[in-house]
Each structure stands twice: as C-alpha cells, then as structure tokens.
Coordinates of N, CA and C in Angstrom, one line a residue:
M1138 N 48.6 124.6 81.6 CA 48.2 123.3 81.0 C 47.1 123.6 80.0
G1139 N 46.1 124.4 80.3 CA 45.0 124.7 79.4 C 45.5 125.3 78.1
G1140 N 46.4 126.3 78.3 CA 47.0 126.9 77.1 C 47.7 125.9 76.2
A1141 N 48.4 125.0 76.8 CA 49.2 124.0 76.0 C 48.2 123.1 75.3
M1142 N 47.1 122.7 76.0 CA 46.1 121.8 75.3 C 45.5 122.5 74.2
A1143 N 45.1 123.8 74.3 CA 44.5 124.5 73.2 C 45.4 124.6 72.0
L1144 N 46.7 124.8 72.2 CA 47.6 124.8 71.1 C 47.7 123.5 70.4
T1145 N 47.7 122.4 71.2 CA 47.8 121.1 70.7 C 46.5 120.8 69.8
L1146 N 45.4 121.2 70.3 CA 44.2 120.9 69.5 C 44.1 121.8 68.2
A1147 N 44.6 123.0 68.4 CA 44.5 123.9 67.2 C 45.5 123.4 66.1
A1148 N 46.6 122.9 66.6 CA 47.7 122.5 65.6 C 47.3 121.1 64.9
L1149 N 46.6 120.3 65.7 CA 46.5 118.9 65.2 C 45.0 118.5 64.9
A1150 N 44.1 119.3 65.4 CA 42.7 118.8 65.4 C 42.0 119.0 64.0
Y1151 N 41.0 118.2 63.8 CA 40.1 118.2 62.7 C 40.7 117.9 61.4
P1152 N 40.1 116.9 60.6 CA 39.0 116.1 61.1 C 39.4 115.0 61.9
G1153 N 40.7 114.9 62.4 CA 41.1 113.9 63.3 C 40.8 112.5 62.9
M1154 N 39.6 112.0 63.3 CA 39.2 110.7 63.0 C 39.0 110.5 61.5
L1155 N 38.7 111.6 60.8 CA 38.4 111.4 59.4 C 39.6 110.9 58.6
G1156 N 40.7 111.5 58.7 CA 41.9 111.0 58.1 C 42.0 111.1 56.6
L1157 N 41.0 111.8 56.0 CA 41.0 111.9 54.6 C 40.3 113.2 54.2
S1158 N 41.0 114.0 53.3 CA 40.3 115.2 52.9 C 39.3 114.9 51.8
K1159 N 38.5 115.8 51.5 CA 37.5 115.7 50.4 C 38.2 115.6 49.1
V1160 N 38.0 114.6 48.4 CA 38.8 114.4 47.1 C 38.1 114.9 45.9
S1161 N 36.9 115.2 46.0 CA 36.1 115.6 44.9 C 35.0 116.5 45.3
S1162 N 34.5 117.4 44.4 CA 33.4 118.2 44.6 C 32.1 117.5 44.4
A1163 N 32.2 116.3 43.9 CA 31.0 115.5 43.6 C 31.1 114.2 44.4
Q1164 N 30.9 114.3 45.7 CA 31.1 113.1 46.5 C 30.0 112.1 46.3
D1165 N 28.9 112.5 45.8 CA 27.8 111.6 45.5 C 27.9 110.9 44.2
R1166 N 29.0 111.1 43.5 CA 29.2 110.5 42.2 C 29.4 109.0 42.3
V1167 N 28.7 108.2 41.6 CA 28.8 106.7 41.6 C 30.1 106.3 40.9
I1168 N 30.9 105.6 41.6 CA 32.2 105.2 41.0 C 32.2 103.7 40.7
A1169 N 31.2 102.9 41.2 CA 31.1 101.5 40.9 C 29.7 101.0 41.2
N1170 N 29.3 100.1 40.4 CA 28.0 99.4 40.7 C 28.3 98.0 41.2
T1171 N 27.8 97.7 42.4 CA 28.2 96.4 43.0 C 26.9 95.7 43.3
Q1172 N 27.0 94.4 43.7 CA 25.8 93.7 44.0 C 25.2 94.1 45.3
W1173 N 25.9 94.9 46.1 CA 25.4 95.5 47.3 C 24.8 96.9 47.2
G1174 N 24.8 97.3 45.9 CA 24.3 98.7 45.7 C 25.4 99.6 45.1
P1175 N 25.0 100.7 44.6 CA 26.0 101.6 44.0 C 27.0 102.2 45.1
L1176 N 28.2 102.3 44.7 CA 29.3 102.8 45.6 C 29.6 104.2 45.1
T1177 N 29.5 105.2 46.0 CA 29.9 106.6 45.6 C 31.2 107.0 46.2
E1178 N 31.7 108.1 45.8 CA 33.0 108.6 46.3 C 33.0 108.7 47.8
Q1179 N 31.9 109.3 48.3 CA 31.8 109.5 49.8 C 31.7 108.1 50.5
D1180 N 31.1 107.1 49.9 CA 31.0 105.8 50.5 C 32.4 105.2 50.6
R1181 N 33.2 105.3 49.5 CA 34.5 104.8 49.5 C 35.4 105.5 50.5
D1182 N 35.3 106.8 50.5 CA 36.1 107.6 51.5 C 35.8 107.3 52.9
F1183 N 34.5 107.0 53.2 CA 34.1 106.7 54.5 C 34.7 105.4 55.0
V1184 N 34.8 104.4 54.2 CA 35.5 103.1 54.6 C 36.9 103.4 54.9
V1185 N 37.6 104.2 54.1 CA 39.0 104.6 54.3 C 39.1 105.4 55.6
K1186 N 38.2 106.3 55.9 CA 38.3 107.1 57.1 C 38.1 106.2 58.3
V1187 N 37.2 105.3 58.3 CA 37.1 104.4 59.5 C 38.3 103.6 59.7
R1188 N 38.9 103.1 58.6 CA 40.2 102.3 58.8 C 41.3 103.2 59.3
A1189 N 41.4 104.5 58.8 CA 42.4 105.4 59.2 C 42.2 105.8 60.7
A1190 N 41.0 105.9 61.1 CA 40.7 106.2 62.5 C 41.3 105.2 63.5
G1191 N 41.1 103.9 63.1 CA 41.6 102.8 64.0 C 43.1 102.8 64.0
L1192 N 43.7 103.2 62.9 CA 45.2 103.1 62.8 C 45.9 104.1 63.8
W1193 N 45.1 105.1 64.3 CA 45.8 106.0 65.3 C 45.0 105.8 66.7
E1194 N 43.7 105.6 66.7 CA 43.0 105.5 68.0 C 43.3 104.2 68.7
Y1195 N 43.5 103.1 68.0 CA 43.8 101.8 68.6 C 45.1 101.9 69.4
P1196 N 46.2 102.4 68.7 CA 47.5 102.6 69.5 C 47.4 103.6 70.6
V1197 N 46.6 104.7 70.4 CA 46.3 105.6 71.5 C 45.6 104.9 72.7
G1198 N 44.7 104.0 72.4 CA 44.1 103.3 73.5 C 45.1 102.4 74.2
Q1199 N 46.0 101.8 73.5 CA 47.0 101.0 74.2 C 47.9 101.9 75.0
I1200 N 48.2 103.1 74.5 CA 49.0 104.0 75.3 C 48.3 104.4 76.6
G1201 N 47.0 104.7 76.4 CA 46.2 105.1 77.6 C 46.1 104.0 78.7
L1202 N 46.1 102.8 78.2 CA 46.1 101.7 79.2 C 47.4 101.6 80.1
Q1203 N 48.4 102.1 79.5 CA 49.7 102.2 80.2 C 49.9 103.5 81.0
K1204 N 49.5 104.6 80.4 CA 49.8 105.9 81.0 C 48.6 106.5 81.8
G1205 N 47.4 106.1 81.5 CA 46.3 106.7 82.2 C 46.4 106.6 83.7
T1206 N 46.1 107.7 84.4 CA 46.3 107.8 85.8 C 44.9 107.6 86.6
S1207 N 43.8 107.5 85.9 CA 42.5 107.3 86.5 C 41.8 106.1 85.9
P1208 N 40.9 105.5 86.7 CA 40.1 104.4 86.2 C 39.3 104.8 85.0
A1209 N 38.8 106.0 85.0 CA 38.0 106.4 83.8 C 38.8 106.5 82.6
V1210 N 40.0 107.0 82.6 CA 40.8 107.1 81.4 C 41.2 105.7 81.0
K1211 N 41.5 104.8 81.9 CA 41.8 103.4 81.5 C 40.6 102.8 80.8
T1212 N 39.4 103.0 81.4 CA 38.2 102.5 80.8 C 38.0 103.0 79.4
A1213 N 38.2 104.3 79.2 CA 38.0 104.9 77.9 C 39.0 104.3 76.9
S1214 N 40.2 104.0 77.4 CA 41.3 103.4 76.6 C 40.9 102.0 76.1
Q1215 N 40.3 101.3 77.0 CA 39.8 99.9 76.7 C 38.8 100.0 75.6
H1216 N 37.9 101.0 75.7 CA 36.8 101.1 74.7 C 37.4 101.4 73.3
L1217 N 38.5 102.2 73.3 CA 39.1 102.5 72.0 C 39.7 101.3 71.3
V1218 N 40.4 100.5 72.1 CA 41.0 99.3 71.6 C 39.9 98.3 71.1
D1219 N 38.9 98.1 71.9 CA 37.8 97.2 71.7 C 37.0 97.6 70.4
G1220 N 36.6 98.9 70.4 CA 35.7 99.3 69.4 C 36.4 99.4 68.0
H1221 N 37.7 99.9 68.0 CA 38.3 100.0 66.7 C 38.9 98.7 66.2
S1222 N 39.2 97.8 67.0 CA 39.5 96.5 66.5 C 38.4 95.8 65.7
A1223 N 37.1 96.0 66.3 CA 36.0 95.4 65.6 C 35.7 96.2 64.3
L1224 N 35.7 97.5 64.3 CA 35.5 98.3 63.1 C 36.6 97.9 62.1
D1225 N 37.8 97.7 62.5 CA 38.9 97.4 61.5 C 38.6 96.1 60.9
T1226 N 38.1 95.1 61.6 CA 37.7 93.8 61.1 C 36.7 94.0 60.0
T1227 N 35.7 94.8 60.2 CA 34.6 95.0 59.2 C 35.2 95.7 58.0
C1228 N 36.0 96.7 58.2 CA 36.7 97.4 57.1 C 37.5 96.4 56.2
R1229 N 38.2 95.6 56.8 CA 39.1 94.7 56.1 C 38.3 93.6 55.4
K1230 N 37.1 93.3 55.9 CA 36.2 92.4 55.2 C 35.5 93.0 54.0
I1231 N 35.0 94.2 54.1 CA 34.2 94.7 53.0 C 35.1 95.5 52.0
A1232 N 36.3 95.9 52.3 CA 37.1 96.6 51.4 C 37.4 95.8 50.1
P1233 N 37.9 94.6 50.2 CA 38.1 93.8 48.9 C 36.8 93.5 48.2
M1234 N 35.7 93.4 48.9 CA 34.5 93.2 48.2 C 34.0 94.4 47.3
L1235 N 34.4 95.6 47.8 CA 34.1 96.8 47.1 C 35.3 97.4 46.3
N1236 N 36.4 96.6 46.2 CA 37.6 97.1 45.5 C 38.1 98.4 46.1
I1237 N 38.2 98.5 47.4 CA 38.7 99.7 48.0 C 40.0 99.4 48.6
T1238 N 41.0 100.2 48.4 CA 42.4 100.0 48.9 C 42.4 100.7 50.3
L1239 N 42.8 100.0 51.3 CA 42.9 100.6 52.6 C 44.3 101.0 53.0
P1240 N 44.5 102.1 53.7 CA 45.8 102.5 54.2 C 46.3 101.5 55.3
N1241 N 47.6 101.5 55.5 CA 48.3 100.8 56.6 C 48.8 101.8 57.6
I1242 N 48.8 103.1 57.3 CA 49.3 104.1 58.2 C 48.3 105.2 58.2
A1243 N 48.1 105.8 59.4 CA 47.2 106.9 59.6 C 47.8 108.2 58.9
S1244 N 47.0 109.2 58.8 CA 47.5 110.4 58.1 C 48.5 111.1 59.0
P1245 N 49.3 112.0 58.4 CA 50.3 112.7 59.2 C 49.7 113.4 60.4
Q1246 N 48.5 114.0 60.2 CA 47.9 114.7 61.3 C 47.5 113.7 62.4
Q1247 N 47.0 112.6 62.1 CA 46.6 111.6 63.1 C 47.8 111.0 63.8
Q1248 N 48.9 110.8 63.0 CA 50.2 110.4 63.7 C 50.7 111.4 64.6
G1249 N 50.4 112.7 64.3 CA 50.7 113.8 65.2 C 50.0 113.6 66.6
F1250 N 48.8 113.2 66.6 CA 48.1 112.9 67.8 C 48.8 111.9 68.6
V1251 N 49.2 110.8 68.0 CA 49.8 109.7 68.6 C 51.1 110.1 69.3
N1252 N 51.9 110.9 68.5 CA 53.2 111.3 69.0 C 53.1 112.3 70.1
Q1253 N 52.1 113.2 70.0 CA 51.8 114.1 71.1 C 51.5 113.4 72.4
L1254 N 50.6 112.4 72.4 CA 50.2 111.7 73.6 C 51.3 110.8 74.1
K1255 N 52.2 110.2 73.2 CA 53.3 109.4 73.6 C 54.3 110.3 74.4
S1256 N 54.4 111.5 74.2 CA 55.4 112.4 74.8 C 54.9 112.9 76.2
E1257 N 53.6 112.7 76.5 CA 53.0 113.2 77.7 C 52.9 112.2 78.8
S1258 N 52.6 112.7 80.0 CA 52.4 111.8 81.1 C 51.5 112.5 82.2
G1259 N 51.1 111.7 83.2 CA 50.3 112.3 84.3 C 49.1 112.9 83.9
K1260 N 48.7 114.0 84.6 CA 47.5 114.7 84.4 C 47.4 115.4 83.0
T1261 N 48.6 115.8 82.5 CA 48.6 116.4 81.1 C 48.1 115.4 80.1
F1262 N 48.7 114.1 80.2 CA 48.2 113.1 79.3 C 46.8 112.8 79.4
D1263 N 46.3 112.6 80.6 CA 44.8 112.4 80.8 C 44.0 113.4 80.2
T1264 N 44.3 114.7 80.4 CA 43.5 115.8 79.9 C 43.5 115.9 78.4
D1265 N 44.7 115.8 77.8 CA 44.8 115.9 76.4 C 44.2 114.7 75.7
F1266 N 44.4 113.5 76.3 CA 43.7 112.3 75.8 C 42.2 112.5 75.7
A1267 N 41.6 112.9 76.8 CA 40.1 113.0 76.8 C 39.6 114.1 75.8
N1268 N 40.3 115.2 75.8 CA 39.9 116.3 74.9 C 40.1 116.1 73.4
I1269 N 41.3 115.5 73.1 CA 41.5 115.2 71.7 C 40.5 114.2 71.2
L1270 N 40.3 113.1 71.9 CA 39.5 112.0 71.5 C 38.0 112.5 71.5
R1271 N 37.6 113.3 72.4 CA 36.2 113.8 72.4 C 36.0 114.7 71.2
M1272 N 37.0 115.5 70.9 CA 36.8 116.4 69.8 C 36.8 115.7 68.4
T1273 N 37.7 114.7 68.3 CA 37.7 114.0 67.0 C 36.4 113.1 66.8
H1274 N 36.0 112.5 67.9 CA 34.7 111.7 67.7 C 33.5 112.6 67.5
G1275 N 33.5 113.8 68.1 CA 32.4 114.7 67.9 C 32.4 115.2 66.4
S1276 N 33.6 115.3 65.8 CA 33.7 115.8 64.5 C 33.2 114.8 63.5
I1277 N 33.4 113.5 63.8 CA 33.0 112.5 62.8 C 31.5 112.1 63.0
F1278 N 30.9 112.4 64.1 CA 29.5 111.9 64.4 C 28.5 112.3 63.3
N1279 N 28.6 113.6 62.8 CA 27.6 114.0 61.8 C 27.9 113.3 60.5
T1280 N 29.2 113.1 60.2 CA 29.6 112.4 59.0 C 29.0 111.0 58.9
V1281 N 29.1 110.3 60.1 CA 28.5 108.9 60.1 C 27.0 109.0 59.8
A1282 N 26.3 109.9 60.4 CA 24.9 110.0 60.2 C 24.6 110.3 58.8
K1283 N 25.4 111.2 58.1 CA 25.1 111.5 56.7 C 25.3 110.3 55.8
I1284 N 26.3 109.5 56.1 CA 26.6 108.3 55.3 C 25.4 107.3 55.5
R1285 N 25.0 107.1 56.8 CA 24.0 106.2 57.1 C 22.7 106.5 56.4
S1286 N 22.4 107.8 56.3 CA 21.1 108.3 55.8 C 21.1 108.4 54.3
T1287 N 22.3 108.4 53.6 CA 22.3 108.6 52.2 C 22.8 107.5 51.4
T1288 N 23.6 106.6 51.9 CA 24.3 105.5 51.1 C 23.2 104.5 50.6
K1289 N 23.4 104.1 49.4 CA 22.6 103.0 48.8 C 23.3 101.7 48.8
N1290 N 24.5 101.6 49.4 CA 25.3 100.4 49.5 C 25.1 99.7 50.8
S1291 N 24.6 98.5 50.8 CA 24.3 97.8 52.1 C 25.5 97.5 52.9
L1292 N 26.6 97.3 52.3 CA 27.9 97.0 53.1 C 28.3 98.3 53.8
V1293 N 28.3 99.4 53.1 CA 28.7 100.7 53.7 C 27.6 101.1 54.8
R1294 N 26.4 100.8 54.5 CA 25.3 101.1 55.5 C 25.6 100.3 56.8
A1295 N 25.9 99.1 56.7 CA 26.2 98.3 57.9 C 27.4 98.8 58.7
L1296 N 28.5 99.2 57.9 CA 29.6 99.8 58.6 C 29.2 101.1 59.3
A1297 N 28.4 101.9 58.7 CA 27.9 103.1 59.3 C 27.1 102.8 60.6
D1298 N 26.3 101.8 60.6 CA 25.6 101.4 61.8 C 26.6 101.1 62.9
Q1299 N 27.6 100.3 62.6 CA 28.6 99.9 63.6 C 29.4 101.1 64.1
A1300 N 29.8 102.0 63.1 CA 30.5 103.2 63.5 C 29.7 104.1 64.3
N1301 N 28.4 104.3 64.1 CA 27.6 105.1 64.9 C 27.6 104.7 66.3
D1302 N 27.4 103.4 66.5 CA 27.4 102.9 67.9 C 28.7 103.1 68.6
T1303 N 29.8 102.8 67.8 CA 31.1 102.9 68.4 C 31.5 104.4 68.7
V1304 N 31.2 105.3 67.8 CA 31.6 106.7 68.0 C 30.8 107.3 69.2
L1305 N 29.5 106.9 69.3 CA 28.7 107.4 70.5 C 29.3 106.9 71.8
D1306 N 29.6 105.6 71.8 CA 30.2 105.0 73.0 C 31.5 105.7 73.3
H1307 N 32.3 106.0 72.4 CA 33.6 106.7 72.7 C 33.4 108.1 73.1
I1308 N 32.5 108.8 72.6 CA 32.1 110.2 73.0 C 31.7 110.1 74.5
T1309 N 30.9 109.1 74.8 CA 30.4 109.0 76.2 C 31.5 108.7 77.2
V1310 N 32.4 107.7 76.9 CA 33.4 107.4 77.9 C 34.4 108.5 78.0
M1311 N 34.7 109.3 77.0 CA 35.5 110.5 77.1 C 34.9 111.5 78.1
E1312 N 33.6 111.7 77.9 CA 32.9 112.6 78.8 C 32.9 112.2 80.3
K1313 N 32.9 110.9 80.5 CA 32.8 110.3 81.8 C 34.2 110.4 82.5
T1314 N 35.2 110.8 81.8 CA 36.5 111.1 82.5 C 36.4 112.3 83.4
G1315 N 35.5 113.2 83.1 CA 35.4 114.5 83.8 C 36.4 115.5 83.4
L1316 N 37.1 115.2 82.3 CA 38.2 116.1 81.9 C 38.0 116.9 80.7
V1317 N 36.8 116.7 80.1 CA 36.5 117.4 78.8 C 36.2 118.9 79.0
D1318 N 36.9 119.7 78.3 CA 36.6 121.2 78.3 C 35.7 121.4 77.1
F1319 N 34.4 121.5 77.4 CA 33.4 121.5 76.3 C 33.5 122.8 75.5
D1320 N 33.8 123.9 76.1 CA 33.9 125.1 75.3 C 35.0 125.0 74.3
Q1321 N 36.2 124.6 74.7 CA 37.3 124.4 73.8 C 37.1 123.3 72.8
T1322 N 36.6 122.2 73.2 CA 36.4 121.1 72.3 C 35.4 121.4 71.2
L1323 N 34.2 122.0 71.6 CA 33.2 122.3 70.6 C 33.7 123.4 69.7
F1324 N 34.5 124.4 70.2 CA 35.1 125.4 69.3 C 35.9 124.8 68.3
Q1325 N 36.7 123.8 68.7 CA 37.6 123.1 67.7 C 36.8 122.3 66.7
Q1326 N 35.7 121.8 67.1 CA 34.9 121.0 66.2 C 34.3 121.9 65.1
T1327 N 33.9 123.1 65.5 CA 33.1 123.9 64.6 C 34.0 124.9 63.8
T1328 N 35.2 125.2 64.3 CA 36.1 126.1 63.6 C 37.4 125.5 63.4
P1329 N 37.5 124.4 62.5 CA 38.8 123.7 62.4 C 39.8 124.6 61.6
P1330 N 41.1 124.4 62.0 CA 42.1 125.1 61.2 C 42.3 124.5 59.8
K1331 N 42.7 125.4 58.9 CA 43.0 124.9 57.6 C 44.3 124.2 57.5
L1332 N 44.3 122.9 57.1 CA 45.5 122.1 56.9 C 45.6 121.7 55.5
P1333 N 46.8 121.5 55.0 CA 47.0 121.0 53.6 C 46.5 119.6 53.5
D1334 N 46.1 119.2 52.3 CA 45.6 117.9 52.1 C 46.6 116.8 52.5
S1335 N 47.8 117.1 52.3 CA 48.9 116.1 52.6 C 48.9 115.7 54.1
D1336 N 48.4 116.6 54.9 CA 48.4 116.3 56.4 C 47.1 115.5 56.7
L1337 N 46.1 115.5 55.9 CA 44.9 114.9 56.2 C 44.7 113.5 55.6
T1338 N 45.5 113.2 54.7 CA 45.3 111.9 53.9 C 46.3 110.9 54.2
P1339 N 45.8 109.7 54.6 CA 46.8 108.6 54.9 C 47.4 108.1 53.6
P1340 N 48.7 107.8 53.6 CA 49.4 107.4 52.4 C 48.9 106.0 52.0
P1341 N 48.9 105.7 50.7 CA 48.5 104.3 50.2 C 49.6 103.3 50.7
P1342 N 49.1 102.1 50.9 CA 50.1 101.1 51.3 C 51.2 100.8 50.2
A1343 N 52.3 100.5 50.7 CA 53.4 100.1 49.7 C 53.1 98.8 49.1
A1344 N 53.5 98.6 47.8 CA 53.2 97.4 47.1 C 53.8 96.2 47.8
G1345 N 52.9 95.2 48.0 CA 53.4 94.0 48.7 C 53.4 94.0 50.2
Q1346 N 53.1 95.2 50.7 CA 53.1 95.3 52.2 C 52.0 94.6 52.8
P1347 N 52.3 93.8 53.9 CA 51.2 93.0 54.6 C 50.2 94.0 55.2
E1348 N 49.0 93.6 55.2 CA 47.9 94.4 55.7 C 48.0 94.5 57.3
V1349 N 48.0 95.7 57.8 CA 48.1 95.8 59.3 C 46.7 95.4 59.9
V1350 N 46.8 94.6 60.9 CA 45.6 94.0 61.6 C 45.6 94.6 63.0
L1351 N 44.4 95.1 63.4 CA 44.2 95.6 64.7 C 43.6 94.5 65.5
T1352 N 44.4 93.8 66.3 CA 44.0 92.6 67.0 C 43.0 92.9 68.1
P1353 N 41.8 92.2 68.2 CA 40.9 92.4 69.3 C 41.5 92.0 70.6
P1354 N 41.1 92.7 71.7 CA 41.6 92.3 73.0 C 41.0 91.0 73.4
P1355 N 41.6 90.3 74.4 CA 41.1 89.0 74.8 C 39.6 89.0 75.3
N1356 N 39.3 90.2 75.9 CA 38.0 90.3 76.5 C 37.1 91.2 75.6
A1357 N 37.2 91.1 74.3 CA 36.5 92.0 73.4 C 35.0 91.8 73.5
T1358 N 34.3 93.0 73.5 CA 32.8 93.0 73.6 C 32.2 93.5 72.3
S1359 N 32.9 94.2 71.5 CA 32.4 94.8 70.2 C 32.4 93.7 69.1
T1360 N 31.4 93.8 68.3 CA 31.2 92.7 67.3 C 31.3 93.3 65.9
P1361 N 32.2 92.7 65.0 CA 32.2 93.2 63.6 C 30.9 92.9 62.9
V1362 N 30.7 93.5 61.7 CA 29.5 93.3 60.9 C 29.5 91.8 60.4
D1363 N 28.4 91.2 60.5 CA 28.2 89.8 59.8 C 27.9 90.1 58.4
V1364 N 29.0 90.1 57.6 CA 28.9 90.4 56.2 C 27.9 89.5 55.5
N1365 N 27.9 88.2 55.8 CA 27.0 87.2 55.2 C 25.5 87.6 55.4
G1366 N 25.3 88.3 56.5 CA 23.9 88.6 56.9 C 23.4 89.9 56.4
V1367 N 24.3 90.7 55.7 CA 23.9 92.0 55.2 C 22.9 91.8 54.1
A1368 N 21.8 92.6 54.2 CA 20.8 92.5 53.1 C 21.3 93.2 51.9
G1369 N 20.8 92.8 50.8 CA 21.1 93.5 49.5 C 22.2 92.9 48.7
G1370 N 22.5 91.6 49.0 CA 23.5 91.0 48.2 C 24.6 90.3 49.0
G1371 N 25.5 89.6 48.4 CA 26.5 88.9 49.0 C 26.3 87.4 48.9
N1372 N 27.3 86.6 49.1 CA 27.1 85.1 48.9 C 27.6 84.4 50.2
S1373 N 27.4 83.2 50.3 CA 27.7 82.4 51.5 C 29.1 82.4 51.9
S1374 N 30.0 82.6 50.9 CA 31.4 82.6 51.2 C 31.9 83.9 51.8
G1375 N 31.1 85.0 51.7 CA 31.5 86.3 52.2 C 32.3 87.1 51.2
S1376 N 32.5 86.6 50.0 CA 33.2 87.3 49.0 C 32.3 87.5 47.8
G1377 N 32.1 88.7 47.4 CA 31.2 89.0 46.3 C 31.9 89.2 45.0
A1378 N 31.2 89.4 44.0 CA 31.7 89.7 42.7 C 32.4 91.1 42.7
S1379 N 33.4 91.3 41.9 CA 34.1 92.6 41.9 C 33.1 93.6 41.4
P1380 N 33.2 94.9 41.9 CA 32.4 96.0 41.5 C 32.7 96.3 40.0
S1381 N 31.7 96.8 39.3 CA 31.8 97.2 38.0 C 32.0 98.7 37.9
P1382 N 33.1 99.3 37.6 CA 33.3 100.7 37.5 C 32.4 101.3 36.5
T1383 N 31.9 102.6 36.8 CA 31.1 103.3 35.9 C 32.0 104.3 35.2
G1384 N 31.4 104.9 34.1 CA 32.2 105.9 33.4 C 32.2 107.2 34.1
G1385 N 33.1 108.0 33.8 CA 33.2 109.4 34.4 C 34.2 109.5 35.5

C-alpha cells in the first residue's frame, strides 16, 4: 500500500491545489489598476488557483463522505466541502469585479486526483485521501502567505485571509486522521516532479457555459468574504468599476 501511495503522489502531486503553472517570469507585473488597488499577474493567478482548488477538492470531500471508513476521514471531508464552497463564493464575487475569468474544470492533474480517489475504497482510500490532501495543502500554504504579504489589492488580500484560515484548517484535519506519512508527504512538497504546463493549468470555460457553483452544505460554518466591507474601495452594490488595464 505504501509503495502504491508513493507512486500516486509522485505521478499526480504538486502543485495540486495550485492548479495553474507560472505564466510569466514577472509575476509582480501590474496588469490592471482597480479601485481596490493594483492587480498583478500573481494576484490574478491566485484567484484562479483558489477556484481551481475547489473544483477538485469539493468533489473529493463529497466522495470522502461516502467512502471514508473512519469518523476522522468523514470529518475532514466535511471540512473540504464546507471550506471550499465558501472560498468559491468569494472567488465568484470578486472575479468579475477584477475582470478575471474563472475556470469551470480543474486542471488535468487535479482531475487525476479525483479519478484516483474515485477508484479506491477502504483503508487505501482513507490513506491516499489524507496524504494527497495534506501534501497539496502544505504546498499552497507558503503561496497564500506570500500573496497576503505582498498584494496591494484589498479584494485579493481578503481572499488570501480566508484561504489562509481554510488551508490551515484542512491541514489540521488531515493530520488528525492519523494516516499522514510525514516523511513521504514533506518529500513530495519539497521535490515536486516536473509536469508539463498543460497538466497544471485548468482549461478556460467554454463560451456561454454556465458558471459552476459549489453549493454550501446545509450546516455550513465557513463564511465568504463580505465584499462590501473590504477596505480600499467598492460600492454598496458589491460591483465595482471595471479595472483599467495597464500597458505592457
């Protein structure tokens, strides 16, 4: 089982939750000036990454609620569904305000995670579930901190605050399953395999395709960002002026 899990992680892992490869060598380049502050390439990519994360982790949470064989795995699954539905609501609120196009499908790599876990059951499912999710959340944790500490855009900053709390919560509940192989997981976080960009990037939505909505569970405890309350701009209707692209 351990060998199979290691192969799964090596083949599919990293950046997992990210769902988007680095698209430019100048991630701090300002691509739009908005009333909530300048928007950089890494700001835009972060919003897309959070959306893409939910597009695979939310269904994995639903699978875990059905297949999980321990209370701890089922609890972790509940946290995935709850946390990512709230993050998704925030992403769908701020994306049109910042003129960001969101994907409707996760990256091929992320869809691979879903397919892998769909095909498993019993202890194998529980173990791979805990290790894959612990590894992917560990991979994104530093990225969230970087965005939070560097972005000048108040909407992106608010999303980073929410993502930080959610990712830490998900790391914690995965560890509480007692199934995390820390040596293997941390190795995968720090020495990711090289994958082609096409595997790491979620495809753009088809023209006219309805936006996928990750519906909050009836007992939801996670709260989306109150866009109207975000400092640094915005209006009472929650829809701001369109960003002004910059040259370059």
